[in-house]
C-alpha cells in the first residue's frame, strides 16, 4: 500500500494564481482531512470529508475549496492565491472519526509570492 | 488560551537521558493522540489513548483524564529520537486539535 500520497511536494505560486493540491489514499478510509501547518503553530484543519460526496469546513476554510467524488481522492483547490496561504499542507485519512489513528501524507510546501 | 498546550516548546537532551514531554488540554476528549514529525516533515502517529498508559519500545504515553493531562516519556534517548512531538485531542467537529509541538534534540 502506498498509504496517503500528495502531489506536488513543492510549489511556488504568484499572487492571484490558482492550483489544486492532490491527495489520494489506498486504505479505503472514509475520513479524509486537509491541514495547514504554519511555522511555530499547530496544524489547523481546513476541510474534511466523512465519505464520498460529503465535505465540511474546518477551522480555516477561507480561500480554499474541496471535493470528494471518490473514496480515494480528496483534492484541495486554492483560488486566487494570497501570501497568507504560504504554508505546508498535509492531507490525512482515517477509517473513522477523530478517535481513530490518522495517517498523514508527506506534505506540500507552498509559497505564494 | 489554546485548547491544547504543550511543554516545553524546545528540549535538548544528551543521549541516554530520560525525556518527558507534557500536554494539557481544556476540552472534553474521547481520545488523545501523540504524533512525531520527522525533521524531513513527515508525520506519524505514535499513540492514541483514552485512559491509563501505553508503551511501545522506548516510548511510554500516559493520560490522566481527571487532570486533563498527558505525558510522553522517552527512555534511553537516542539522536534518532530528535523530532517534533505533537499532542492532539478530538474537537467538537470530530477533528483533531493540535498543540504547537515540542522540538526535541538529542545530542550524542
JSON list of C-alpha atoms in Angstrom, two decimals:
[
{"chain": "A", "resi": 1, "resn": "UNK", "atom": "CA", "xyz": [0.00, 0.00, 0.00]},
{"chain": "A", "resi": 2, "resn": "UNK", "atom": "CA", "xyz": [1.21, 3.50, -0.80]},
{"chain": "A", "resi": 3, "resn": "UNK", "atom": "CA", "xyz": [-0.76, 4.95, 2.11]},
{"chain": "A", "resi": 4, "resn": "UNK", "atom": "CA", "xyz": [-1.53, 8.67, 1.67]},
{"chain": "A", "resi": 5, "resn": "UNK", "atom": "CA", "xyz": [0.13, 10.36, -1.28]},
{"chain": "A", "resi": 6, "resn": "UNK", "atom": "CA", "xyz": [0.29, 14.07, -2.07]},
{"chain": "A", "resi": 7, "resn": "UNK", "atom": "CA", "xyz": [1.41, 15.97, -5.12]},
{"chain": "A", "resi": 8, "resn": "UNK", "atom": "CA", "xyz": [3.23, 18.21, -5.71]},
{"chain": "A", "resi": 9, "resn": "UNK", "atom": "CA", "xyz": [5.90, 18.23, -2.97]},
{"chain": "A", "resi": 10, "resn": "UNK", "atom": "CA", "xyz": [6.78, 21.88, -3.58]},
{"chain": "A", "resi": 11, "resn": "UNK", "atom": "CA", "xyz": [5.15, 24.71, -5.48]},
{"chain": "A", "resi": 12, "resn": "UNK", "atom": "CA", "xyz": [5.66, 28.43, -5.90]},
{"chain": "A", "resi": 13, "resn": "UNK", "atom": "CA", "xyz": [2.66, 30.48, -6.97]},
{"chain": "A", "resi": 14, "resn": "UNK", "atom": "CA", "xyz": [2.22, 34.11, -7.85]},
{"chain": "A", "resi": 15, "resn": "UNK", "atom": "CA", "xyz": [-0.47, 36.15, -6.12]},
{"chain": "A", "resi": 16, "resn": "UNK", "atom": "CA", "xyz": [-3.82, 35.56, -7.82]},
{"chain": "A", "resi": 17, "resn": "UNK", "atom": "CA", "xyz": [-2.90, 32.24, -9.41]},
{"chain": "A", "resi": 18, "resn": "UNK", "atom": "CA", "xyz": [-4.85, 29.11, -8.64]},
{"chain": "A", "resi": 19, "resn": "UNK", "atom": "CA", "xyz": [-3.84, 25.49, -8.18]},
{"chain": "A", "resi": 20, "resn": "UNK", "atom": "CA", "xyz": [-5.03, 22.13, -6.94]},
{"chain": "A", "resi": 21, "resn": "UNK", "atom": "CA", "xyz": [-3.19, 20.08, -4.35]},
{"chain": "A", "resi": 22, "resn": "UNK", "atom": "CA", "xyz": [-3.78, 16.41, -4.95]},
{"chain": "A", "resi": 23, "resn": "UNK", "atom": "CA", "xyz": [-4.31, 13.81, -2.22]},
{"chain": "A", "resi": 24, "resn": "UNK", "atom": "CA", "xyz": [-5.04, 10.12, -2.58]},
{"chain": "A", "resi": 25, "resn": "UNK", "atom": "CA", "xyz": [-5.23, 7.17, -0.21]},
{"chain": "A", "resi": 26, "resn": "UNK", "atom": "CA", "xyz": [-5.43, 3.47, -0.92]},
{"chain": "A", "resi": 27, "resn": "UNK", "atom": "CA", "xyz": [-6.53, 2.26, 2.52]},
{"chain": "A", "resi": 28, "resn": "UNK", "atom": "CA", "xyz": [-10.28, 2.54, 1.84]},
{"chain": "A", "resi": 29, "resn": "UNK", "atom": "CA", "xyz": [-10.58, 5.14, 4.59]},
{"chain": "A", "resi": 30, "resn": "UNK", "atom": "CA", "xyz": [-13.86, 7.00, 4.90]},
{"chain": "A", "resi": 31, "resn": "UNK", "atom": "CA", "xyz": [-12.47, 10.14, 6.55]},
{"chain": "A", "resi": 32, "resn": "UNK", "atom": "CA", "xyz": [-10.04, 12.49, 4.87]},
{"chain": "A", "resi": 33, "resn": "UNK", "atom": "CA", "xyz": [-8.64, 15.81, 6.08]},
{"chain": "A", "resi": 34, "resn": "UNK", "atom": "CA", "xyz": [-6.67, 18.79, 4.87]},
{"chain": "A", "resi": 35, "resn": "UNK", "atom": "CA", "xyz": [-4.47, 20.63, 7.35]},
{"chain": "A", "resi": 36, "resn": "UNK", "atom": "CA", "xyz": [-2.10, 23.54, 7.06]},
{"chain": "A", "resi": 37, "resn": "UNK", "atom": "CA", "xyz": [0.96, 23.98, 9.23]},
{"chain": "A", "resi": 38, "resn": "UNK", "atom": "CA", "xyz": [2.44, 27.43, 9.72]},
{"chain": "A", "resi": 39, "resn": "UNK", "atom": "CA", "xyz": [5.81, 27.97, 11.43]},
{"chain": "A", "resi": 40, "resn": "UNK", "atom": "CA", "xyz": [5.53, 27.76, 15.22]},
{"chain": "A", "resi": 41, "resn": "UNK", "atom": "CA", "xyz": [1.84, 26.88, 15.05]},
{"chain": "A", "resi": 42, "resn": "UNK", "atom": "CA", "xyz": [-0.11, 23.67, 15.42]},
{"chain": "A", "resi": 43, "resn": "UNK", "atom": "CA", "xyz": [-1.76, 22.09, 12.44]},
{"chain": "A", "resi": 44, "resn": "UNK", "atom": "CA", "xyz": [-5.08, 23.70, 11.57]},
{"chain": "A", "resi": 45, "resn": "UNK", "atom": "CA", "xyz": [-7.95, 21.89, 9.87]},
{"chain": "A", "resi": 46, "resn": "UNK", "atom": "CA", "xyz": [-9.02, 23.41, 6.55]},
{"chain": "A", "resi": 47, "resn": "UNK", "atom": "CA", "xyz": [-11.66, 20.96, 5.30]},
{"chain": "A", "resi": 48, "resn": "UNK", "atom": "CA", "xyz": [-12.61, 17.39, 5.97]},
{"chain": "A", "resi": 49, "resn": "UNK", "atom": "CA", "xyz": [-14.76, 14.68, 4.44]},
{"chain": "A", "resi": 50, "resn": "UNK", "atom": "CA", "xyz": [-16.53, 11.76, 6.06]},
{"chain": "A", "resi": 51, "resn": "UNK", "atom": "CA", "xyz": [-17.14, 9.95, 2.78]},
{"chain": "A", "resi": 52, "resn": "UNK", "atom": "CA", "xyz": [-17.51, 10.36, -0.96]},
{"chain": "A", "resi": 53, "resn": "UNK", "atom": "CA", "xyz": [-19.76, 13.28, -1.78]},
{"chain": "A", "resi": 54, "resn": "UNK", "atom": "CA", "xyz": [-19.64, 14.75, 1.74]},
{"chain": "A", "resi": 55, "resn": "UNK", "atom": "CA", "xyz": [-17.34, 17.60, 2.74]},
{"chain": "A", "resi": 56, "resn": "UNK", "atom": "CA", "xyz": [-17.39, 20.14, 5.54]},
{"chain": "A", "resi": 57, "resn": "UNK", "atom": "CA", "xyz": [-15.44, 23.18, 6.67]},
{"chain": "A", "resi": 58, "resn": "UNK", "atom": "CA", "xyz": [-12.81, 23.08, 9.36]},
{"chain": "A", "resi": 59, "resn": "UNK", "atom": "CA", "xyz": [-11.24, 25.91, 11.33]},
{"chain": "A", "resi": 60, "resn": "UNK", "atom": "CA", "xyz": [-9.64, 27.83, 8.45]},
{"chain": "A", "resi": 61, "resn": "UNK", "atom": "CA", "xyz": [-11.58, 27.19, 5.19]},
{"chain": "A", "resi": 62, "resn": "UNK", "atom": "CA", "xyz": [-11.48, 30.67, 3.64]},
{"chain": "A", "resi": 63, "resn": "UNK", "atom": "CA", "xyz": [-9.72, 30.75, 0.28]},
{"chain": "A", "resi": 64, "resn": "UNK", "atom": "CA", "xyz": [-9.97, 27.01, -0.27]},
{"chain": "A", "resi": 65, "resn": "UNK", "atom": "CA", "xyz": [-12.38, 24.53, -1.82]},
{"chain": "A", "resi": 66, "resn": "UNK", "atom": "CA", "xyz": [-12.52, 20.75, -1.80]},
{"chain": "A", "resi": 67, "resn": "UNK", "atom": "CA", "xyz": [-14.39, 17.94, -3.49]},
{"chain": "A", "resi": 68, "resn": "UNK", "atom": "CA", "xyz": [-14.68, 14.24, -2.77]},
{"chain": "A", "resi": 69, "resn": "UNK", "atom": "CA", "xyz": [-16.01, 12.41, -5.80]},
{"chain": "A", "resi": 70, "resn": "UNK", "atom": "CA", "xyz": [-14.37, 9.10, -4.85]},
{"chain": "A", "resi": 71, "resn": "UNK", "atom": "CA", "xyz": [-13.30, 7.43, -1.61]},
{"chain": "A", "resi": 72, "resn": "UNK", "atom": "CA", "xyz": [-9.67, 7.57, -2.71]},
{"chain": "A", "resi": 73, "resn": "UNK", "atom": "CA", "xyz": [-9.21, 11.21, -3.75]},
{"chain": "A", "resi": 74, "resn": "UNK", "atom": "CA", "xyz": [-9.60, 14.49, -1.87]},
{"chain": "A", "resi": 75, "resn": "UNK", "atom": "CA", "xyz": [-8.16, 17.43, -3.84]},
{"chain": "A", "resi": 76, "resn": "UNK", "atom": "CA", "xyz": [-7.75, 20.89, -2.30]},
{"chain": "A", "resi": 77, "resn": "UNK", "atom": "CA", "xyz": [-8.28, 23.87, -4.57]},
{"chain": "A", "resi": 78, "resn": "UNK", "atom": "CA", "xyz": [-6.74, 27.28, -3.97]},
{"chain": "A", "resi": 79, "resn": "UNK", "atom": "CA", "xyz": [-8.39, 30.08, -5.90]},
{"chain": "A", "resi": 80, "resn": "UNK", "atom": "CA", "xyz": [-6.71, 33.49, -6.12]},
{"chain": "A", "resi": 81, "resn": "UNK", "atom": "CA", "xyz": [-3.64, 32.56, -4.10]},
{"chain": "A", "resi": 82, "resn": "UNK", "atom": "CA", "xyz": [-2.54, 35.04, -1.44]},
{"chain": "A", "resi": 83, "resn": "UNK", "atom": "CA", "xyz": [0.73, 35.31, 0.56]},
{"chain": "A", "resi": 84, "resn": "UNK", "atom": "CA", "xyz": [-1.23, 34.28, 3.68]},
{"chain": "A", "resi": 85, "resn": "UNK", "atom": "CA", "xyz": [-1.65, 30.86, 2.09]},
{"chain": "A", "resi": 86, "resn": "UNK", "atom": "CA", "xyz": [2.10, 30.22, 2.19]},
{"chain": "A", "resi": 87, "resn": "UNK", "atom": "CA", "xyz": [2.28, 27.13, 4.35]},
{"chain": "A", "resi": 88, "resn": "UNK", "atom": "CA", "xyz": [2.89, 23.41, 4.43]},
{"chain": "A", "resi": 89, "resn": "UNK", "atom": "CA", "xyz": [-0.25, 21.45, 3.59]},
{"chain": "A", "resi": 90, "resn": "UNK", "atom": "CA", "xyz": [-0.88, 17.95, 4.91]},
{"chain": "A", "resi": 91, "resn": "UNK", "atom": "CA", "xyz": [-3.55, 15.55, 3.82]},
{"chain": "A", "resi": 92, "resn": "UNK", "atom": "CA", "xyz": [-4.57, 12.77, 6.21]},
{"chain": "A", "resi": 93, "resn": "UNK", "atom": "CA", "xyz": [-7.03, 9.93, 6.34]},
{"chain": "A", "resi": 94, "resn": "UNK", "atom": "CA", "xyz": [-8.59, 7.67, 8.95]},
{"chain": "A", "resi": 95, "resn": "UNK", "atom": "CA", "xyz": [-11.01, 4.78, 8.95]},
{"chain": "A", "resi": 96, "resn": "UNK", "atom": "CA", "xyz": [-13.49, 6.75, 11.05]},
{"chain": "A", "resi": 97, "resn": "UNK", "atom": "CA", "xyz": [-13.58, 9.95, 13.10]},
{"chain": "A", "resi": 98, "resn": "UNK", "atom": "CA", "xyz": [-11.17, 11.75, 15.42]},
{"chain": "A", "resi": 99, "resn": "UNK", "atom": "CA", "xyz": [-10.86, 8.90, 17.88]},
{"chain": "A", "resi": 100, "resn": "UNK", "atom": "CA", "xyz": [-9.04, 6.80, 15.29]},
{"chain": "A", "resi": 101, "resn": "UNK", "atom": "CA", "xyz": [-5.45, 6.91, 14.13]},
{"chain": "A", "resi": 102, "resn": "UNK", "atom": "CA", "xyz": [-4.83, 9.35, 11.29]},
{"chain": "A", "resi": 103, "resn": "UNK", "atom": "CA", "xyz": [-2.37, 8.60, 8.51]},
{"chain": "A", "resi": 104, "resn": "UNK", "atom": "CA", "xyz": [-0.60, 11.58, 7.01]},
{"chain": "A", "resi": 105, "resn": "UNK", "atom": "CA", "xyz": [0.74, 12.30, 3.58]},
{"chain": "A", "resi": 106, "resn": "UNK", "atom": "CA", "xyz": [4.27, 13.71, 3.13]},
{"chain": "A", "resi": 107, "resn": "UNK", "atom": "CA", "xyz": [3.07, 17.29, 2.76]},
{"chain": "A", "resi": 108, "resn": "UNK", "atom": "CA", "xyz": [3.15, 20.00, 0.10]},
{"chain": "A", "resi": 109, "resn": "UNK", "atom": "CA", "xyz": [5.23, 23.10, 0.72]},
{"chain": "A", "resi": 110, "resn": "UNK", "atom": "CA", "xyz": [3.52, 26.06, -0.97]},
{"chain": "A", "resi": 111, "resn": "UNK", "atom": "CA", "xyz": [4.95, 29.53, -1.32]},
{"chain": "A", "resi": 112, "resn": "UNK", "atom": "CA", "xyz": [2.88, 32.42, -2.67]},
{"chain": "A", "resi": 113, "resn": "UNK", "atom": "CA", "xyz": [4.89, 35.41, -3.83]},
{"chain": "B", "resi": 1, "resn": "UNK", "atom": "CA", "xyz": [-5.85, 30.31, 25.67]},
{"chain": "B", "resi": 2, "resn": "UNK", "atom": "CA", "xyz": [-5.02, 27.41, 23.37]},
{"chain": "B", "resi": 3, "resn": "UNK", "atom": "CA", "xyz": [-7.11, 24.32, 23.88]},
{"chain": "B", "resi": 4, "resn": "UNK", "atom": "CA", "xyz": [-4.01, 22.13, 23.77]},
{"chain": "B", "resi": 5, "resn": "UNK", "atom": "CA", "xyz": [-0.85, 23.32, 25.48]},
{"chain": "B", "resi": 6, "resn": "UNK", "atom": "CA", "xyz": [2.48, 21.52, 25.30]},
{"chain": "B", "resi": 7, "resn": "UNK", "atom": "CA", "xyz": [5.60, 21.98, 27.38]},
{"chain": "B", "resi": 8, "resn": "UNK", "atom": "CA", "xyz": [8.39, 22.51, 26.93]},
{"chain": "B", "resi": 9, "resn": "UNK", "atom": "CA", "xyz": [8.44, 24.13, 23.48]},
{"chain": "B", "resi": 10, "resn": "UNK", "atom": "CA", "xyz": [12.06, 23.12, 22.96]},
{"chain": "B", "resi": 11, "resn": "UNK", "atom": "CA", "xyz": [14.08, 20.44, 24.68]},
{"chain": "B", "resi": 12, "resn": "UNK", "atom": "CA", "xyz": [17.73, 19.50, 24.33]},
{"chain": "B", "resi": 13, "resn": "UNK", "atom": "CA", "xyz": [18.97, 16.28, 25.91]},
{"chain": "B", "resi": 14, "resn": "UNK", "atom": "CA", "xyz": [22.08, 14.16, 25.99]},
{"chain": "B", "resi": 15, "resn": "UNK", "atom": "CA", "xyz": [21.93, 10.69, 24.56]},
{"chain": "B", "resi": 16, "resn": "UNK", "atom": "CA", "xyz": [20.70, 8.24, 27.17]},
{"chain": "B", "resi": 17, "resn": "UNK", "atom": "CA", "xyz": [18.66, 10.72, 29.17]},
{"chain": "B", "resi": 18, "resn": "UNK", "atom": "CA", "xyz": [15.04, 10.11, 30.20]},
{"chain": "B", "resi": 19, "resn": "UNK", "atom": "CA", "xyz": [12.75, 12.63, 28.50]},
{"chain": "B", "resi": 20, "resn": "UNK", "atom": "CA", "xyz": [9.28, 13.85, 29.42]},
{"chain": "B", "resi": 21, "resn": "UNK", "atom": "CA", "xyz": [7.02, 15.98, 27.25]},
{"chain": "B", "resi": 22, "resn": "UNK", "atom": "CA", "xyz": [3.78, 17.30, 28.71]},
{"chain": "B", "resi": 23, "resn": "UNK", "atom": "CA", "xyz": [0.37, 18.05, 27.22]},
{"chain": "B", "resi": 24, "resn": "UNK", "atom": "CA", "xyz": [-2.54, 19.79, 28.92]},
{"chain": "B", "resi": 25, "resn": "UNK", "atom": "CA", "xyz": [-5.93, 20.28, 27.33]},
{"chain": "B", "resi": 26, "resn": "UNK", "atom": "CA", "xyz": [-9.03, 22.26, 28.19]},
{"chain": "B", "resi": 27, "resn": "UNK", "atom": "CA", "xyz": [-11.72, 20.44, 26.21]},
{"chain": "B", "resi": 28, "resn": "UNK", "atom": "CA", "xyz": [-13.50, 17.19, 26.90]},
{"chain": "B", "resi": 29, "resn": "UNK", "atom": "CA", "xyz": [-12.00, 14.40, 24.86]},
{"chain": "B", "resi": 30, "resn": "UNK", "atom": "CA", "xyz": [-12.62, 10.86, 23.76]},
{"chain": "B", "resi": 31, "resn": "UNK", "atom": "CA", "xyz": [-9.04, 10.24, 22.75]},
{"chain": "B", "resi": 32, "resn": "UNK", "atom": "CA", "xyz": [-5.64, 11.89, 22.84]},
{"chain": "B", "resi": 33, "resn": "UNK", "atom": "CA", "xyz": [-3.02, 11.39, 20.17]},
{"chain": "B", "resi": 34, "resn": "UNK", "atom": "CA", "xyz": [0.74, 11.69, 20.23]},
{"chain": "B", "resi": 35, "resn": "UNK", "atom": "CA", "xyz": [2.43, 12.18, 16.87]},
{"chain": "B", "resi": 36, "resn": "UNK", "atom": "CA", "xyz": [6.00, 12.54, 15.72]},
{"chain": "B", "resi": 37, "resn": "UNK", "atom": "CA", "xyz": [7.10, 14.90, 12.96]},
{"chain": "B", "resi": 38, "resn": "UNK", "atom": "CA", "xyz": [10.45, 13.98, 11.49]},
{"chain": "B", "resi": 39, "resn": "UNK", "atom": "CA", "xyz": [13.00, 16.65, 10.52]},
{"chain": "B", "resi": 40, "resn": "UNK", "atom": "CA", "xyz": [12.05, 15.98, 6.90]},
{"chain": "B", "resi": 41, "resn": "UNK", "atom": "CA", "xyz": [8.45, 16.93, 7.68]},
{"chain": "B", "resi": 42, "resn": "UNK", "atom": "CA", "xyz": [6.65, 13.57, 7.68]},
{"chain": "B", "resi": 43, "resn": "UNK", "atom": "CA", "xyz": [4.11, 12.97, 10.46]},
{"chain": "B", "resi": 44, "resn": "UNK", "atom": "CA", "xyz": [3.43, 9.59, 12.02]},
{"chain": "B", "resi": 45, "resn": "UNK", "atom": "CA", "xyz": [1.06, 8.57, 14.76]},
{"chain": "B", "resi": 46, "resn": "UNK", "atom": "CA", "xyz": [2.76, 7.21, 17.89]},
{"chain": "B", "resi": 47, "resn": "UNK", "atom": "CA", "xyz": [-0.07, 6.62, 20.32]},
{"chain": "B", "resi": 48, "resn": "UNK", "atom": "CA", "xyz": [-3.78, 7.04, 20.70]},
{"chain": "B", "resi": 49, "resn": "UNK", "atom": "CA", "xyz": [-5.06, 6.69, 24.23]},
{"chain": "B", "resi": 50, "resn": "UNK", "atom": "CA", "xyz": [-8.15, 7.46, 26.25]},
{"chain": "B", "resi": 51, "resn": "UNK", "atom": "CA", "xyz": [-7.05, 6.16, 29.65]},
{"chain": "B", "resi": 52, "resn": "UNK", "atom": "CA", "xyz": [-4.09, 4.80, 31.53]},
{"chain": "B", "resi": 53, "resn": "UNK", "atom": "CA", "xyz": [-0.81, 4.09, 29.85]},
{"chain": "B", "resi": 54, "resn": "UNK", "atom": "CA", "xyz": [0.58, 2.70, 26.62]},
{"chain": "B", "resi": 55, "resn": "UNK", "atom": "CA", "xyz": [4.11, 1.53, 25.83]},
{"chain": "B", "resi": 56, "resn": "UNK", "atom": "CA", "xyz": [5.84, 0.98, 22.53]},
{"chain": "B", "resi": 57, "resn": "UNK", "atom": "CA", "xyz": [9.52, 0.21, 22.68]},
{"chain": "B", "resi": 58, "resn": "UNK", "atom": "CA", "xyz": [11.24, 3.09, 24.50]},
{"chain": "B", "resi": 59, "resn": "UNK", "atom": "CA", "xyz": [8.17, 5.31, 24.30]},
{"chain": "B", "resi": 60, "resn": "UNK", "atom": "CA", "xyz": [5.56, 5.49, 27.04]},
{"chain": "B", "resi": 61, "resn": "UNK", "atom": "CA", "xyz": [2.41, 7.62, 26.98]},
{"chain": "B", "resi": 62, "resn": "UNK", "atom": "CA", "xyz": [0.21, 8.28, 29.99]},
{"chain": "B", "resi": 63, "resn": "UNK", "atom": "CA", "xyz": [-3.01, 10.17, 30.42]},
{"chain": "B", "resi": 64, "resn": "UNK", "atom": "CA", "xyz": [-4.91, 11.49, 33.46]},
{"chain": "B", "resi": 65, "resn": "UNK", "atom": "CA", "xyz": [-8.45, 12.28, 32.33]},
{"chain": "B", "resi": 66, "resn": "UNK", "atom": "CA", "xyz": [-9.43, 14.00, 35.59]},
{"chain": "B", "resi": 67, "resn": "UNK", "atom": "CA", "xyz": [-6.46, 16.38, 35.43]},
{"chain": "B", "resi": 68, "resn": "UNK", "atom": "CA", "xyz": [-6.70, 16.73, 31.61]},
{"chain": "B", "resi": 69, "resn": "UNK", "atom": "CA", "xyz": [-3.02, 15.98, 31.25]},
{"chain": "B", "resi": 70, "resn": "UNK", "atom": "CA", "xyz": [-0.90, 13.58, 29.27]},
{"chain": "B", "resi": 71, "resn": "UNK", "atom": "CA", "xyz": [2.82, 12.86, 29.20]},
{"chain": "B", "resi": 72, "resn": "UNK", "atom": "CA", "xyz": [5.07, 11.28, 26.63]},
{"chain": "B", "resi": 73, "resn": "UNK", "atom": "CA", "xyz": [8.22, 9.68, 28.00]},
{"chain": "B", "resi": 74, "resn": "UNK", "atom": "CA", "xyz": [11.26, 8.51, 26.08]},
{"chain": "B", "resi": 75, "resn": "UNK", "atom": "CA", "xyz": [13.66, 6.21, 27.91]},
{"chain": "B", "resi": 76, "resn": "UNK", "atom": "CA", "xyz": [17.34, 5.88, 26.94]},
{"chain": "B", "resi": 77, "resn": "UNK", "atom": "CA", "xyz": [17.01, 8.69, 24.38]},
{"chain": "B", "resi": 78, "resn": "UNK", "atom": "CA", "xyz": [18.95, 8.49, 21.14]},
{"chain": "B", "resi": 79, "resn": "UNK", "atom": "CA", "xyz": [19.83, 11.09, 18.49]},
{"chain": "B", "resi": 80, "resn": "UNK", "atom": "CA", "xyz": [17.36, 9.41, 16.12]},
{"chain": "B", "resi": 81, "resn": "UNK", "atom": "CA", "xyz": [14.58, 10.46, 18.54]},
{"chain": "B", "resi": 82, "resn": "UNK", "atom": "CA", "xyz": [15.22, 14.08, 17.51]},
{"chain": "B", "resi": 83, "resn": "UNK", "atom": "CA", "xyz": [11.93, 15.31, 16.09]},
{"chain": "B", "resi": 84, "resn": "UNK", "atom": "CA", "xyz": [8.90, 17.44, 16.89]},
{"chain": "B", "resi": 85, "resn": "UNK", "atom": "CA", "xyz": [6.41, 15.66, 19.14]},
{"chain": "B", "resi": 86, "resn": "UNK", "atom": "CA", "xyz": [2.81, 16.77, 18.78]},
{"chain": "B", "resi": 87, "resn": "UNK", "atom": "CA", "xyz": [-0.14, 16.23, 21.10]},
{"chain": "B", "resi": 88, "resn": "UNK", "atom": "CA", "xyz": [-3.68, 16.35, 19.67]},
{"chain": "B", "resi": 89, "resn": "UNK", "atom": "CA", "xyz": [-7.18, 15.88, 21.06]},
{"chain": "B", "resi": 90, "resn": "UNK", "atom": "CA", "xyz": [-10.50, 15.36, 19.36]},
{"chain": "B", "resi": 91, "resn": "UNK", "atom": "CA", "xyz": [-12.54, 18.55, 18.79]},
{"chain": "B", "resi": 92, "resn": "UNK", "atom": "CA", "xyz": [-16.31, 19.05, 18.63]},
{"chain": "B", "resi": 93, "resn": "UNK", "atom": "CA", "xyz": [-16.32, 18.54, 14.83]},
{"chain": "B", "resi": 94, "resn": "UNK", "atom": "CA", "xyz": [-14.64, 15.19, 15.26]},
{"chain": "B", "resi": 95, "resn": "UNK", "atom": "CA", "xyz": [-11.42, 16.66, 14.00]},
{"chain": "B", "resi": 96, "resn": "UNK", "atom": "CA", "xyz": [-8.14, 16.76, 15.88]},
{"chain": "B", "resi": 97, "resn": "UNK", "atom": "CA", "xyz": [-7.00, 19.92, 17.71]},
{"chain": "B", "resi": 98, "resn": "UNK", "atom": "CA", "xyz": [-3.23, 20.07, 17.74]},
{"chain": "B", "resi": 99, "resn": "UNK", "atom": "CA", "xyz": [-0.71, 21.51, 20.14]},
{"chain": "B", "resi": 100, "resn": "UNK", "atom": "CA", "xyz": [2.16, 23.55, 18.73]},
{"chain": "B", "resi": 101, "resn": "UNK", "atom": "CA", "xyz": [4.60, 20.73, 19.27]},
{"chain": "B", "resi": 102, "resn": "UNK", "atom": "CA", "xyz": [7.75, 20.15, 21.31]},
{"chain": "B", "resi": 103, "resn": "UNK", "atom": "CA", "xyz": [11.00, 20.21, 19.39]},
{"chain": "B", "resi": 104, "resn": "UNK", "atom": "CA", "xyz": [13.37, 17.60, 20.82]},
{"chain": "B", "resi": 105, "resn": "UNK", "atom": "CA", "xyz": [17.06, 17.49, 20.04]},
{"chain": "B", "resi": 106, "resn": "UNK", "atom": "CA", "xyz": [19.11, 14.62, 21.42]},
{"chain": "B", "resi": 107, "resn": "UNK", "atom": "CA", "xyz": [22.88, 15.18, 21.31]},
{"chain": "B", "resi": 108, "resn": "UNK", "atom": "CA", "xyz": [25.32, 12.26, 21.03]}
]
